[in-house]
Short mmCIF file of C-alpha atoms in Angstrom, two decimals:
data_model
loop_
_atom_site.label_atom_id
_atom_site.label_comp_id
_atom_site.label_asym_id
_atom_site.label_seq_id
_atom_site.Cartn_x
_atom_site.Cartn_y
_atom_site.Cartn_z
CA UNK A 1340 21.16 38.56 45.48
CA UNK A 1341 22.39 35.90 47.87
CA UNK A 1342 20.84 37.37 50.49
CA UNK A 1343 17.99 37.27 48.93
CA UNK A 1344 18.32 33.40 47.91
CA UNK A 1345 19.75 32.58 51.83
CA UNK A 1346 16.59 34.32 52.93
CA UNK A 1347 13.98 32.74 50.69
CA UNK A 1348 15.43 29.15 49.99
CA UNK A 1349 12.87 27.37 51.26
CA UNK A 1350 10.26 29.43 49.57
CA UNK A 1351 12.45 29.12 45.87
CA UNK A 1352 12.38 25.70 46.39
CA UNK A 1353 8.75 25.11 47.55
CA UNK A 1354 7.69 27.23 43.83
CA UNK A 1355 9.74 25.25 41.95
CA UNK A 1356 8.00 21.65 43.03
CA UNK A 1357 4.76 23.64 42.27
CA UNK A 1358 6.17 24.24 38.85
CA UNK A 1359 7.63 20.58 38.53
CA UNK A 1360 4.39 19.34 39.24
CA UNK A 1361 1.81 21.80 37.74
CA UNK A 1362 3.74 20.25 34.12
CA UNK A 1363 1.21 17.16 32.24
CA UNK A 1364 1.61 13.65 33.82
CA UNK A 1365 4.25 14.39 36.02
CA UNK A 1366 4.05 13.52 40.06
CA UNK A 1367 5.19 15.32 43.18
CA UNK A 1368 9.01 15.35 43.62
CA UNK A 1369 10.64 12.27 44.96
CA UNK A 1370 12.89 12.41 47.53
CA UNK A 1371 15.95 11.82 45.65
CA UNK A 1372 15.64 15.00 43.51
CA UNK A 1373 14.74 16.70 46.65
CA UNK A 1374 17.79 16.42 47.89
CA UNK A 1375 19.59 17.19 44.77
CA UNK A 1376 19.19 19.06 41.62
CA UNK A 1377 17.80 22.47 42.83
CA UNK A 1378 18.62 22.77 46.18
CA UNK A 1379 22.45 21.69 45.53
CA UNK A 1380 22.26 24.48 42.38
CA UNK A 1381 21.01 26.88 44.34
CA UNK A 1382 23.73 26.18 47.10
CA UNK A 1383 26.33 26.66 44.71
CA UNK A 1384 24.89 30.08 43.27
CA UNK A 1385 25.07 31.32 46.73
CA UNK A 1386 28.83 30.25 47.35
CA UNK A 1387 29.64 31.48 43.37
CA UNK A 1388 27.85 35.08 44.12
CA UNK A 1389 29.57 35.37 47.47
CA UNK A 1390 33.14 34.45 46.30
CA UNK A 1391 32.76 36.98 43.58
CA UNK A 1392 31.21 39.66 46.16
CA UNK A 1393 34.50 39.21 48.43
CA UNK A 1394 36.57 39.42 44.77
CA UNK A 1395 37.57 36.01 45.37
CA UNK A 1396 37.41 35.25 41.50
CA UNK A 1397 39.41 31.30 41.26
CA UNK A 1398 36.91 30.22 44.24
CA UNK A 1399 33.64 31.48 42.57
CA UNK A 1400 34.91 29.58 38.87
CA UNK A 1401 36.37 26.43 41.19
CA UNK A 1402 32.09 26.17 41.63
CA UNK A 1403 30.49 27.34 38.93
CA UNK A 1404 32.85 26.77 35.90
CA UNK A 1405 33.77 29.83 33.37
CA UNK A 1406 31.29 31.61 31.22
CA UNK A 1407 32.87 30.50 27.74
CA UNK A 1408 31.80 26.64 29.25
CA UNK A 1409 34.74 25.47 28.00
CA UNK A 1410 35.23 21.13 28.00
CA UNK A 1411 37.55 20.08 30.54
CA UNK A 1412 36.49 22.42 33.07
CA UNK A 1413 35.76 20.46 35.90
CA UNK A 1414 33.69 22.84 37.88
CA UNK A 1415 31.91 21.58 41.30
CA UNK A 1416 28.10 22.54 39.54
CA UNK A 1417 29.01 21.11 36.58
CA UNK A 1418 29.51 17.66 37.90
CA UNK A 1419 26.41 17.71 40.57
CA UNK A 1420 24.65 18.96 37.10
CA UNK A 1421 26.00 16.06 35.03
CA UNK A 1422 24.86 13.65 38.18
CA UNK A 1423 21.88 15.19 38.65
CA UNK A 1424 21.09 15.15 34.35
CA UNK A 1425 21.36 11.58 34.40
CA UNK A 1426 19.47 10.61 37.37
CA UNK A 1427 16.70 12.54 35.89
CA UNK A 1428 16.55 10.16 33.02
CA UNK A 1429 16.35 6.99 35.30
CA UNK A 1430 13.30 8.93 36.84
CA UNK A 1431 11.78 8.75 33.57
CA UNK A 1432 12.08 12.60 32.37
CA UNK A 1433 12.41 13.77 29.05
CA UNK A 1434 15.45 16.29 27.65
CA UNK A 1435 13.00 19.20 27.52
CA UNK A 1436 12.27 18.45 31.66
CA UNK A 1437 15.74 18.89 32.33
CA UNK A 1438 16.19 22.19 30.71
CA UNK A 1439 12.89 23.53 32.38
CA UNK A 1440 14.24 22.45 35.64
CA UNK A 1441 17.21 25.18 35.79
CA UNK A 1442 14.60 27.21 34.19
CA UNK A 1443 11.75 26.97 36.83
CA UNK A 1444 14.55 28.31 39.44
CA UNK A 1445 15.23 31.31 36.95
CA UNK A 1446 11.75 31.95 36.81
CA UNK A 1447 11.19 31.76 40.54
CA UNK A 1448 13.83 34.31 41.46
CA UNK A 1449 12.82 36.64 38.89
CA UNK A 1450 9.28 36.24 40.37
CA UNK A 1451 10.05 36.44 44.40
CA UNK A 1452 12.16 39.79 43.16
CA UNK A 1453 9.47 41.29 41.93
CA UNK A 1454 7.08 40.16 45.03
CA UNK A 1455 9.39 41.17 47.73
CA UNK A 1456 10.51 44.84 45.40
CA UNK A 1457 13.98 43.50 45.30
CA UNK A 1458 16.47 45.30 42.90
CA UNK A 1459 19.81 43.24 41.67
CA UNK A 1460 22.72 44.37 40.08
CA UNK A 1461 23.42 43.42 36.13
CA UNK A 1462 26.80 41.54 37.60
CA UNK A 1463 24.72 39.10 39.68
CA UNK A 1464 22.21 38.65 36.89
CA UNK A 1465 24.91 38.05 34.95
CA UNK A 1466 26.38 35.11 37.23
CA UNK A 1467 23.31 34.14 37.53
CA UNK A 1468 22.56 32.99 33.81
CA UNK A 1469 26.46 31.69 33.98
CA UNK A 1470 24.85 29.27 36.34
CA UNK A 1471 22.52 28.35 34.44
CA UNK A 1472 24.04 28.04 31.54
CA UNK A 1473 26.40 25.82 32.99
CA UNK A 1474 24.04 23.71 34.79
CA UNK A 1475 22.01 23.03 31.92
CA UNK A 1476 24.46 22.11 29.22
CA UNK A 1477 26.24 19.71 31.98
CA UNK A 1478 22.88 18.24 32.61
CA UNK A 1479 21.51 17.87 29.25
CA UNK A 1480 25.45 16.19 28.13
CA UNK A 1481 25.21 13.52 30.86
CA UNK A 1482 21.51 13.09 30.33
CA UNK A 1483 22.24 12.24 27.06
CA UNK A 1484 25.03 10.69 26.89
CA UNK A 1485 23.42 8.35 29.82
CA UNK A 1486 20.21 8.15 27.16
CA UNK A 1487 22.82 6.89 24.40
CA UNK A 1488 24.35 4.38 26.49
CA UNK A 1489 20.65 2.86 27.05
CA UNK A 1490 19.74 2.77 23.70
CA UNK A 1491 22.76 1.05 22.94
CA UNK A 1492 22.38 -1.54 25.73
CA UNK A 1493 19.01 -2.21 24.33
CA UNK A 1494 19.62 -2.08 20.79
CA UNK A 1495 22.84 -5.08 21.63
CA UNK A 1496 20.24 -6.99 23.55
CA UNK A 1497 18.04 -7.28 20.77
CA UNK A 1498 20.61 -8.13 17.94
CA UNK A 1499 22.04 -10.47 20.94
CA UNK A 1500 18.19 -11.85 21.02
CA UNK A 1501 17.83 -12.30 17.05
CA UNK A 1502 21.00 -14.08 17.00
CA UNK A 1503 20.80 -16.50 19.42
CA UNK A 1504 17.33 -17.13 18.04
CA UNK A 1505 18.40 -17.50 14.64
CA UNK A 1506 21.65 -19.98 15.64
CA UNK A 1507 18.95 -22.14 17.67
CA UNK A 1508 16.97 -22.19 15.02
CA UNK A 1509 19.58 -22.66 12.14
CA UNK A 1510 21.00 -25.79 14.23
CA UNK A 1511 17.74 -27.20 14.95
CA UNK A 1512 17.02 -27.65 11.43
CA UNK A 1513 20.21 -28.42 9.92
CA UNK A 1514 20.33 -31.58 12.97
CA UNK A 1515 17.15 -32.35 11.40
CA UNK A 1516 17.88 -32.51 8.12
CA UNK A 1517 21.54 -34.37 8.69
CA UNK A 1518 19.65 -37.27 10.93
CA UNK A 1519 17.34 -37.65 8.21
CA UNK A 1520 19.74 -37.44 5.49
CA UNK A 1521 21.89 -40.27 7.21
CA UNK A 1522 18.58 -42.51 7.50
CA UNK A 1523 18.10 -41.93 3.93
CA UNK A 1524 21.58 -42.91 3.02
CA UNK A 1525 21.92 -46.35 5.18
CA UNK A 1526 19.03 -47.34 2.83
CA UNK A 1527 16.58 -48.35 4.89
CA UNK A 1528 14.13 -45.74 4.00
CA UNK A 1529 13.17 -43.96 0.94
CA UNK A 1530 12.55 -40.55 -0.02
CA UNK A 1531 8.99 -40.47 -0.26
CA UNK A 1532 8.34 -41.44 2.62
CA UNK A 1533 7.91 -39.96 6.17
CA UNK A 1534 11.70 -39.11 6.58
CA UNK A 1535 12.36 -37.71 3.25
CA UNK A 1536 9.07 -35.30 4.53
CA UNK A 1537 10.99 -34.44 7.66
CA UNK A 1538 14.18 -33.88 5.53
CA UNK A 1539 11.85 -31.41 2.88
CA UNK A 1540 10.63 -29.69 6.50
CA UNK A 1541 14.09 -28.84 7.35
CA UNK A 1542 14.93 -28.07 4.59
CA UNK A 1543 12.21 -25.31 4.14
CA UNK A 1544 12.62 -23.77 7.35
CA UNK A 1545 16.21 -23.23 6.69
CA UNK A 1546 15.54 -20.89 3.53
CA UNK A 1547 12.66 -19.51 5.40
CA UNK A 1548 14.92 -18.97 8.49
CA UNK A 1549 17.84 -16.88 5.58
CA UNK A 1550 15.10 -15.24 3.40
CA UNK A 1551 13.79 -13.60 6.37
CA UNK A 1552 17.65 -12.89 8.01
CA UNK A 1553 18.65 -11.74 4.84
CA UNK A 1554 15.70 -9.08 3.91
CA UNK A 1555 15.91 -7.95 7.50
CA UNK A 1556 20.03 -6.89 6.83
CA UNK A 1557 18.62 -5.45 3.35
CA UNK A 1558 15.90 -3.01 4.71
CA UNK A 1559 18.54 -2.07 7.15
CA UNK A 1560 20.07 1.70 7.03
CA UNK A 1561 22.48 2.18 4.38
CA UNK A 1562 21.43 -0.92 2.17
CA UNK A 1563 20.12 0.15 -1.42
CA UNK A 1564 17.93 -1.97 -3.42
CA UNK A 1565 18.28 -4.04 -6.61
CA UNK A 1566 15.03 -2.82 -8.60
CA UNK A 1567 13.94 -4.41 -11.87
CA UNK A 1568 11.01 -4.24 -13.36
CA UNK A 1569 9.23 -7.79 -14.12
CA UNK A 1570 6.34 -9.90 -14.75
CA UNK A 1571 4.07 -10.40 -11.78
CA UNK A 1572 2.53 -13.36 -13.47
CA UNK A 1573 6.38 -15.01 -13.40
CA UNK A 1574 6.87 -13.66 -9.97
CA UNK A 1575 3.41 -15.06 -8.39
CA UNK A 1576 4.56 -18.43 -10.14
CA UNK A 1577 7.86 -18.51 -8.39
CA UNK A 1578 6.02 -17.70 -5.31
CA UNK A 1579 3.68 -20.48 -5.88
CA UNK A 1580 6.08 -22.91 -6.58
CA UNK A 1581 8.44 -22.19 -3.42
CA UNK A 1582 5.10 -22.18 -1.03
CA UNK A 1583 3.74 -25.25 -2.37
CA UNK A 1584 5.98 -27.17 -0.44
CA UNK A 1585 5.39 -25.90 2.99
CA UNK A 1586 1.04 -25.69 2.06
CA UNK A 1587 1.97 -29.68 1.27
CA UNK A 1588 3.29 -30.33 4.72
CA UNK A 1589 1.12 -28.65 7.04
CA UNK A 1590 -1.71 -30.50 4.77
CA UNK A 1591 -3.31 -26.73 4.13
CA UNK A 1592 -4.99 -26.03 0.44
CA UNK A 1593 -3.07 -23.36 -1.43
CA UNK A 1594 -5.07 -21.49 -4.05
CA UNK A 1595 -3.27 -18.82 -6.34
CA UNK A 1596 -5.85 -16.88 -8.54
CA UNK A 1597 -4.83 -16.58 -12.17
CA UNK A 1598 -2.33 -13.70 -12.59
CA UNK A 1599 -3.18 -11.48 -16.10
CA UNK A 1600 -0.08 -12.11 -18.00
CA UNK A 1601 0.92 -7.95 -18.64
CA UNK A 1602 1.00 -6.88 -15.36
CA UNK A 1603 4.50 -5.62 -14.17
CA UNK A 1604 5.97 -4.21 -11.67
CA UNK A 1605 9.37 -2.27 -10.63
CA UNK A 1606 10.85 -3.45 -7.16
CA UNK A 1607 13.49 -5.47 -5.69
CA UNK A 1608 12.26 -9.04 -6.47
CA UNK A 1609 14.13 -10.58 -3.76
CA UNK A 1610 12.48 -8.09 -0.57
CA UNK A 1611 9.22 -8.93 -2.05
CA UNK A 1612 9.53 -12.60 -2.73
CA UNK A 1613 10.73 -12.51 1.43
CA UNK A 1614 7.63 -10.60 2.25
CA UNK A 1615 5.41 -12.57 0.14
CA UNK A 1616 7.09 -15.70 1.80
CA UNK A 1617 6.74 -14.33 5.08
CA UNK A 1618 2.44 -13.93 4.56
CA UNK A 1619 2.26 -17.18 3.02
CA UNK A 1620 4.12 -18.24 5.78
CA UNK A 1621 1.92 -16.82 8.48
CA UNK A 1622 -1.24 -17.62 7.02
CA UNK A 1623 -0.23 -21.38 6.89
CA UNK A 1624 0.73 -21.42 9.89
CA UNK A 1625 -2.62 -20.18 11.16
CA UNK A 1626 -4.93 -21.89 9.06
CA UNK A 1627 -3.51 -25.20 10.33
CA UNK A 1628 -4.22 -28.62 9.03
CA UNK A 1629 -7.45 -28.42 6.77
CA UNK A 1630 -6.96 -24.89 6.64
CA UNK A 1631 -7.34 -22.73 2.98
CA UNK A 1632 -4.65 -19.78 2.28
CA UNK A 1633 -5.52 -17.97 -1.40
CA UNK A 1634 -3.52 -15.80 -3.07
CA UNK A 1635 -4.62 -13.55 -5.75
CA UNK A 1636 -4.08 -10.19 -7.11
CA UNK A 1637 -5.74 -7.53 -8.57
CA UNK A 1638 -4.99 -4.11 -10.63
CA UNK A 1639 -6.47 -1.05 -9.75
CA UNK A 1640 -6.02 2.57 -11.50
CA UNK A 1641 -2.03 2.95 -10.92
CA UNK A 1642 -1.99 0.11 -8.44
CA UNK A 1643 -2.00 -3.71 -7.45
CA UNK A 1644 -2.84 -5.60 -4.84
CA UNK A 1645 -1.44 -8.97 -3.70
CA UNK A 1646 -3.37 -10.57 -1.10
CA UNK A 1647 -3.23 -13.29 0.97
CA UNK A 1648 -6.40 -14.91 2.59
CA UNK A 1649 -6.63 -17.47 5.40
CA UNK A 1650 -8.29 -19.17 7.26
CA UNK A 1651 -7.41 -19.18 10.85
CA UNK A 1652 -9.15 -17.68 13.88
CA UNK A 1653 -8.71 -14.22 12.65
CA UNK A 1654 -7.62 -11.06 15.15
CA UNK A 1655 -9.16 -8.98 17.50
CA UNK A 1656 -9.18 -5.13 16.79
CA UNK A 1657 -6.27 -3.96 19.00
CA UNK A 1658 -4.52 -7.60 17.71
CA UNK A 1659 -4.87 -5.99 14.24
CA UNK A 1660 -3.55 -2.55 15.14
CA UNK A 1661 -0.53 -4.30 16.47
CA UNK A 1662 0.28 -7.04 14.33
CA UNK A 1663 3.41 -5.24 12.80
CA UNK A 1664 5.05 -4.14 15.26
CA UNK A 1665 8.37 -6.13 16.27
CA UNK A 1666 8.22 -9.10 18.81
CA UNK A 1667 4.47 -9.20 18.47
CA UNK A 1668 2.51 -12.38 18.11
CA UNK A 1669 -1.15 -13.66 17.73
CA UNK A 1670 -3.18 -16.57 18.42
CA UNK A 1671 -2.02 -19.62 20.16
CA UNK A 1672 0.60 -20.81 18.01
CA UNK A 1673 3.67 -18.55 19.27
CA UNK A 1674 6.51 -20.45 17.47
CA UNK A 1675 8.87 -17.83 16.40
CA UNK A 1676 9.67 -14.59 17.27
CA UNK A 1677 7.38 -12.59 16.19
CA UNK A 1678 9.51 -10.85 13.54
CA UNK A 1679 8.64 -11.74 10.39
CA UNK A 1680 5.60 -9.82 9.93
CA UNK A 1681 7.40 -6.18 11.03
CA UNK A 1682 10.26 -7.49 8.21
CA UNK A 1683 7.49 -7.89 5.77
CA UNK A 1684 6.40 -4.46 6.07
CA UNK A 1685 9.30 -3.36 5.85
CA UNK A 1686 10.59 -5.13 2.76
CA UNK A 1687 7.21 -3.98 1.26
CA UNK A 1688 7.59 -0.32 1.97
CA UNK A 1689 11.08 -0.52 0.54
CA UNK A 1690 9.28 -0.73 -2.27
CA UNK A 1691 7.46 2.19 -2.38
CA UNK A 1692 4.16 0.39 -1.12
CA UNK A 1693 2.00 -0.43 1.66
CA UNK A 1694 1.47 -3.66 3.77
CA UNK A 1695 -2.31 -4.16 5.72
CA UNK A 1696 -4.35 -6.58 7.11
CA UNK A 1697 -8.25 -6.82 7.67
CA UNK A 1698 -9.69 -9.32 9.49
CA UNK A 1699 -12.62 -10.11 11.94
CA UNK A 1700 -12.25 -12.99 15.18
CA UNK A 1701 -13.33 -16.15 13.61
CA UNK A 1702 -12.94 -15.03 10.11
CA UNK A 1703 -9.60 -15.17 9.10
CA UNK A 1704 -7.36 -12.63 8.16
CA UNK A 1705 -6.57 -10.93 4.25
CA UNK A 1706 -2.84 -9.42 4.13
CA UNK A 1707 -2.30 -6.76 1.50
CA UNK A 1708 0.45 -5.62 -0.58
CA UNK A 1709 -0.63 -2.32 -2.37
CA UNK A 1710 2.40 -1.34 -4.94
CA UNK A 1711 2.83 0.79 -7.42
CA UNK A 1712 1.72 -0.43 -11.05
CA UNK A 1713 4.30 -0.46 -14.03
CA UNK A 1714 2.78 0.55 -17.29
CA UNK A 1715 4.48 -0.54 -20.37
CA UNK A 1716 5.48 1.83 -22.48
#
C-alpha cells in the first residue's frame, strides 16, 4: 500500500480537494490546510505502513498511536490531528467536516485501488483504519475542546457586558436619586416639584433596572418557578398602578381596558409582572411625549390575551421578525441594551405561553401575551 500512496500522492490529494469542495457552501482549499491536514496524514500512513513492513513495531506506534486509542498516548498523528482539528474550526468548519475529511482520504484510496487494479493486504487495511481512527478522534477532541473554549470566551463576554451595563446603570440612578434626595432635604425644594420628579425617575428605573436582572436569573437553567393561580383583574391593577408612574413622566396617556373580574390564571406572578413591565416599558418609551400605550385583555376558548398597544413609529417586517432576539433594538431611541424584550419572552414562555408582536411602519406596534386560561372549578 505505500507504494501505492508514494506513487499517487499527488493524485490522493488532488481528489480529496475535489471532494472538500464538491460539499454545499464550502470554497477551494486554502493554503494553510494545504499544507497540513491530509498531506501530513498521509505522510505519516506511509512512515506507519513502512515501519510495520520492516517489523519495526515501537516506530510505526511512536507515529500513529495504538489501536485501543488509549489517552495519554502521545502519538506524532495524533497531535498534527489535534492541531490540524482545531485550525479547522478557526476556518469556520463544522464537526461533521472534520470527520469527512479523514474520510474523503479513505474514500480516495479505496477508489484509486480499484482504478489502478491494486490488491492490499487485510494488515495494511487494517493500519489503515488505525489511522484513521486515530486521526479523527484526535481531531474531533481538539476541535471541540477548541469550540468549548470559544463558547466560553463568548458566553464571559456577554455576562461581562450585562454587568458592566447593569453597574453603570444601577450607579447612574442611585447618583440621581441621592443628589436629589439631598436637595430635598436642605429644604429648599419640595417634593412636588421638578426634583422630587427626577427623584420618582430614579427611582423607577432602579426597580425597572432589578425586575428585569432578576427575571433574567429566574428564566435561567436550573431556576423553577413559583406558580399560583390568581386574579388577572388584581394582577392588571398592580400592573397599572406600578406603570402609572413612568406613563406620568414621559407625559404618555396610559389606558387599561376593564379587566372581567373571574378571569384567572396559573403562573409565576412575579416573571409576568417583569414581562408585562418590560412591554409597558417599551411601548412608553416609543410612543414618546403625547404618545397613547393601552392595555387590555381578552378571553378566548382556553386562552387570554394581554396586549399592549402603542403608538410609536411601528417596525418594519424584518424589524418585527427580529425584535426578540438578544441585543436587538428598534427605532431611534437606542437607550438600553436591547435585552428586555428577549427577557420578556422568555419570562412569558416560562409560563407556558407565547409572546408576539404585530405592527405596520407608522402604525404602532400591539405586543401579545397568549396564556393559558384557568377555569374555576
Amino acid at each position: 500500500m505505500y507504494d501505492l500512496l508514494i506513487a499517487n500522492r499527488a493524485e490522493l490529494e488532488r481528489r480529496c480537494r475535489e471532494k472538500v469542495s464538491a460539499r454545499p457552501n464550502r470554497s477551494p482549499p486554502n493554503k494553510q490546510q494545504l499544507e497540513q491536514g491530509i498531506p501530513l496524514f498521509l505522510d505519516q500512513l506511509i512512515r506507519t505502513l513502512q515501519a510495520e513492513y520492516k517489523g519495526r513495531m515501537a516506530e510505526a506506534l511512536a507515529v500513529s498511536g495504538p489501536p485501543s486509542g488509549e489517552s495519554g498516548y502521545h502519538a506524532e498523528l495524533g497531535v498534527t490531528a489535534a492541531i490540524h482539528g482545531a485550525d479547522l474550526l478557526t476556518l469556520g468548519y463544522s464537526i461533521n467536516e472534520v470527520v469527512h475529511n479523514y474520510g474523503d482520504l479513505c474514500q480516495a484510496v479505496s477508489d484509486l485501488s480499484i482504478d489502478l487494479n491494486q490488491k492490499f493486504e487485510i494488515s495494511e487495511f487494517r493500519t489503515l483504519n488505525r489511522c484513521l481512527d486515530n486521526g479523527i478522534a484526535d481531531a474531533v477532541t481538539a476541535f471541540s475542546a477548541q469550540r468549548d473554549f470559544v463558547i466560553a470566551d463568548e458566553q464571559a463576554l456577554e455576562r461581562n457586558e450585562r454587568l458592566v451595563f447593569f453597574a453603570h446603570e444601577l450607579r447612574n440612578h442611585l447618583n440621581t436619586a441621592m443628589l436629589a434626595l439631598a436637595a430635598i432635604k436642605s429644604g429648599n425644594v419640595g417634593l412636588t416639584g421638578s426634583t422630587g420628579g427626577v427623584l420618582d425617575r430614579s427611582l423607577v428605573g432602579l426597580q425597572r433596572l432589578i425586575d428585569r436582572s432578576l427575571a433574567e436569573v429566574r428564566t435561567g437553567p436550573g431556576m423553577a418557578l413559583r406558580r399560583s393561580v390568581f386574579s388577572l383583574a388584581n394582577f392588571i391593577g398592580e400592573v397599572k398602578y406600578s406603570a402609572s408612574l413612568e406613563a406620568e413622566m414621559l407625559n404618555c396617556s396610559f389606558h387599561v381596558e376593564q379587566t372581567p373580574s373571574l378571569l384567572m390564571i396559573d403562573a409565576d406572578k412575579d416573571l409576568l409582572f417583569s414581562a408585562l413591565g418590560n412591554l409597558l416599558q417599551n411601548a412608553f418609551k416609543f410612543s414618546g411625549t403625547d404618545g397613547v400605550v393601552t392595555l387590555s385583555v381578552e378571553a378566548r376558548a382556553e386562552r387570554i390575551r394581554i396586549n399592549v398597544k402603542d403608538s410609536g413609529p411601528g417596525l418594519s417586517a424584518d424589524a418585527a421578525r427580529d425584535i426578540f432576539l438578544p441585543f436587538t433594538q428598534s427605532g431611534t431611541n437606542k437607550s438600553g441594551l436591547g435585552l428586555g424584550l428577549s427577557i420578556a419572552r422568555r419570562s412569558v414562555e416560562a409560563n407556558d405561553g407565547l409572546l408576539t408582536v404585530e405592527s405596520k411602519l407608522g402604525e404602532g406596534c400591539v405586543f401579545t401575551i397568549n396564556l393559558p386560561r384557568r377555569v374555576l372549578q
